[in-house]
Amino acid sequence: MSPSFCNRNENRLLTILPTEEYERLLPHMEIIFLPLKQILYEMNEPIEYVYFPKNGIVSLVTIMEDGATAEIATVGNEGMIGVPVFLGADQIPGQAFSQVPGESMRMKAQEFKTFVTPGSPLYKILQRYTQTLFNQIAQSAACNCLHSIEKRFCRWLLMTRDRVQSDEFLLTQEFLAQMLGVRRASVSEVASIFQKAGMISYRRGQMRILDRTALEAASCECYAKVKQEFERLLGGD
């Protein structure tokens, strides 16, 4: 039987699993809702669950000694939260929390280790997904150094829209500033520019994309590059 997107809860890694493998794992998973700012992993604390987001977004951040944080990656319905478990670790040196509310499948880390073994279908998929995550982190690092805040703003909005599969989503300026590594005032200025240009509508933490084509034109090449790498590694299953 071929996999069906509609019965896989919209996580792309789960949709490309063979049906029999998905059915083998399903009894060990549960669907939960992740509200805004829900912490999934604390710094240097044991990882209890791995997550497969359905329609929300989780932010992975590094925490400095003075308490300052910087986002290193975001994960939505294209991926998994818990790659350290897949790689044999049981904690992370940073934090993971829900940045855009949404549903997620989750599985206990210990059960994940038992069922997702070398050679299993999900193990092979996660090998390639891990490479896409590394690609995203590397591309974001280069983007943050070389591209303007305006281009990075567009890149992140486009990535978010793809993951939540909606032109409208909850997004605070606080999170945007953290994601872009800039002051909140800078985010307000950029959002105002794109709002006046008719590309977005932003009010009280509610973001709405009005002109996706214009946003793509205003973005840097990083959005397309990360997307192409994902499709190259995982889109053909």
XYZ file of C-alpha atoms in Angstrom:
237
model
C 0.000 0.000 0.000
C 1.252 3.458 -0.797
C 1.358 6.104 1.946
C -1.515 8.590 2.130
C -0.863 12.187 3.085
C -4.291 12.752 4.603
C -4.018 9.961 7.189
C -0.517 10.809 8.372
C -1.432 13.900 10.389
C 0.409 16.136 7.930
C 3.958 15.578 9.171
C 6.001 15.072 6.019
C 8.416 12.548 7.502
C 5.520 10.342 8.548
C 3.723 10.717 5.214
C 6.589 9.089 3.314
C 6.742 6.034 5.567
C 5.475 2.747 4.130
C 1.968 2.098 5.450
C 2.934 -0.995 7.420
C 5.761 0.879 9.173
C 3.503 3.792 10.035
C 0.914 1.414 11.480
C 3.628 -0.301 13.539
C 4.676 3.011 15.119
C 1.249 4.630 15.482
C 0.207 2.853 18.744
C 3.289 4.336 20.394
C 2.472 7.916 19.355
C -0.047 10.436 20.580
C -1.352 13.715 19.195
C -0.903 16.719 21.492
C -1.402 20.454 21.143
C 1.625 22.672 21.732
C 0.534 26.123 22.929
C 2.601 29.269 22.452
C 5.911 29.146 24.388
C 5.451 25.541 25.490
C 8.932 24.309 26.442
C 9.755 20.884 25.008
C 13.399 20.604 26.051
C 15.277 22.407 28.779
C 19.022 22.955 28.628
C 21.004 19.886 29.720
C 17.875 18.089 30.951
C 16.889 14.529 29.914
C 14.862 14.359 26.687
C 11.605 12.525 27.393
C 9.884 12.698 24.004
C 10.556 13.157 20.308
C 8.047 15.231 18.322
C 6.752 15.236 14.764
C 5.001 18.624 14.299
C 1.772 18.635 12.365
C 0.993 22.320 11.841
C 2.944 24.354 14.401
C 6.564 25.458 14.592
C 9.206 24.746 17.223
C 12.252 26.941 17.763
C 15.661 25.590 18.760
C 17.733 28.176 20.632
C 21.132 28.507 22.221
C 21.276 30.138 25.664
C 24.291 32.271 26.633
C 25.727 32.700 30.138
C 23.975 36.067 30.553
C 20.624 34.530 29.631
C 20.523 35.911 26.106
C 19.154 33.515 23.486
C 19.708 33.072 19.768
C 17.695 30.882 17.451
C 19.694 28.268 15.550
C 16.869 26.510 13.702
C 13.115 26.149 13.386
C 11.251 22.916 12.740
C 7.746 22.492 11.410
C 5.741 19.823 9.637
C 8.737 18.960 7.474
C 10.724 17.574 10.366
C 11.273 16.152 13.816
C 12.215 17.524 17.221
C 14.585 15.096 18.870
C 17.459 14.585 16.436
C 19.884 14.322 19.420
C 18.014 11.164 20.499
C 18.333 9.779 16.981
C 22.079 10.492 17.136
C 22.461 8.775 20.491
C 22.326 11.747 22.894
C 19.821 12.300 25.709
C 19.942 16.090 26.179
C 20.712 19.344 24.361
C 22.844 22.342 25.425
C 20.028 24.738 24.514
C 16.248 24.849 24.590
C 13.326 23.896 22.362
C 9.938 25.590 22.608
C 6.784 26.109 20.590
C 6.994 29.307 18.580
C 3.796 28.952 16.540
C 1.022 26.969 18.297
C -0.125 23.754 16.695
C -0.579 20.015 16.942
C 2.222 17.482 17.022
C 2.685 13.735 17.174
C 4.988 12.656 19.976
C 6.655 9.455 21.084
C 8.545 8.568 24.248
C 12.290 8.753 23.652
C 12.902 5.288 25.060
C 10.277 3.734 22.804
C 11.691 5.672 19.854
C 15.117 4.103 20.500
C 13.524 0.658 20.628
C 11.465 0.915 17.464
C 13.606 3.166 15.250
C 16.669 1.006 14.755
C 19.351 0.982 12.016
C 17.871 -0.298 8.790
C 14.256 0.500 9.697
C 12.325 2.758 7.264
C 12.046 5.705 9.655
C 15.733 5.414 10.584
C 16.697 5.762 6.911
C 14.380 8.756 6.493
C 15.769 10.436 9.599
C 19.322 9.988 8.353
C 18.444 12.165 5.371
C 16.349 14.543 7.464
C 19.289 15.120 9.805
C 21.301 16.264 6.793
C 18.524 18.696 5.804
C 18.528 20.115 9.338
C 22.297 20.587 9.209
C 21.850 22.266 5.816
C 19.260 24.641 7.284
C 21.500 25.580 10.221
C 24.489 26.167 7.941
C 22.470 28.218 5.443
C 20.921 30.299 8.246
C 24.357 31.025 9.702
C 25.559 32.303 6.329
C 22.323 34.216 5.775
C 22.548 35.967 9.144
C 26.077 37.121 8.308
C 25.608 38.160 4.692
C 22.016 39.210 4.085
C 19.961 42.193 5.187
C 17.289 42.022 7.847
C 14.666 42.682 5.156
C 15.698 39.625 3.127
C 15.914 37.443 6.243
C 12.481 38.657 7.346
C 10.994 37.501 4.033
C 12.820 34.166 4.195
C 11.450 33.366 7.633
C 7.868 34.363 6.764
C 7.945 32.130 3.689
C 9.330 29.181 5.654
C 6.667 29.672 8.311
C 3.881 29.867 5.754
C 5.017 26.580 4.171
C 5.025 24.819 7.526
C 1.681 26.000 8.880
C 0.082 25.766 5.411
C -1.756 29.013 5.944
C -1.261 32.651 4.958
C -2.229 33.701 8.486
C -0.496 32.714 11.718
C 0.363 33.959 15.203
C 3.785 35.614 15.386
C 4.976 38.112 17.987
C 7.611 40.777 17.387
C 9.532 39.345 20.337
C 9.945 36.028 18.513
C 10.758 37.739 15.241
C 13.502 39.759 16.911
C 14.924 36.626 18.526
C 14.788 34.741 15.265
C 16.530 37.499 13.309
C 18.993 38.382 16.064
C 18.030 42.065 16.061
C 16.295 44.591 18.303
C 12.514 44.521 18.516
C 12.402 48.079 17.176
C 14.158 46.907 14.022
C 11.505 44.245 13.496
C 8.775 46.877 13.827
C 10.454 49.009 11.167
C 10.801 46.148 8.714
C 7.247 44.922 9.290
C 5.996 48.447 8.664
C 7.886 48.641 5.353
C 6.390 45.416 4.031
C 2.936 46.291 5.326
C 2.983 49.613 3.487
C 4.107 47.757 0.350
C 1.015 45.560 0.601
C 2.949 42.322 1.091
C 1.761 41.567 4.631
C -0.745 42.609 7.245
C 0.444 42.599 10.842
C -1.656 43.491 13.862
C -1.444 42.442 17.516
C 0.786 39.478 16.877
C -1.280 38.175 13.953
C 0.692 37.903 10.710
C -1.031 37.597 7.345
C 0.763 37.188 4.026
C -0.988 39.155 1.296
C 1.466 38.803 -1.604
C 3.578 35.654 -1.511
C 5.074 36.293 -4.953
C 6.377 39.692 -3.868
C 7.828 38.195 -0.683
C 9.669 35.551 -2.685
C 11.093 38.244 -4.945
C 12.236 40.275 -1.922
C 13.785 37.283 -0.135
C 17.365 36.103 -0.478
C 18.260 32.841 -2.218
C 18.405 31.000 1.130
C 14.682 30.242 1.227
C 14.724 28.469 -2.127
C 18.026 26.748 -1.421
C 16.884 25.174 1.863
C 13.605 24.112 0.263
C 15.369 22.575 -2.743
C 17.725 20.599 -0.504
C 14.800 19.197 1.449
C 13.057 18.102 -1.736
C 16.279 16.602 -3.092
C 16.863 14.511 0.026
C 13.305 13.670 1.059
C 10.856 14.757 -1.612
C 11.272 11.770 -3.861
C 10.060 9.044 -1.519
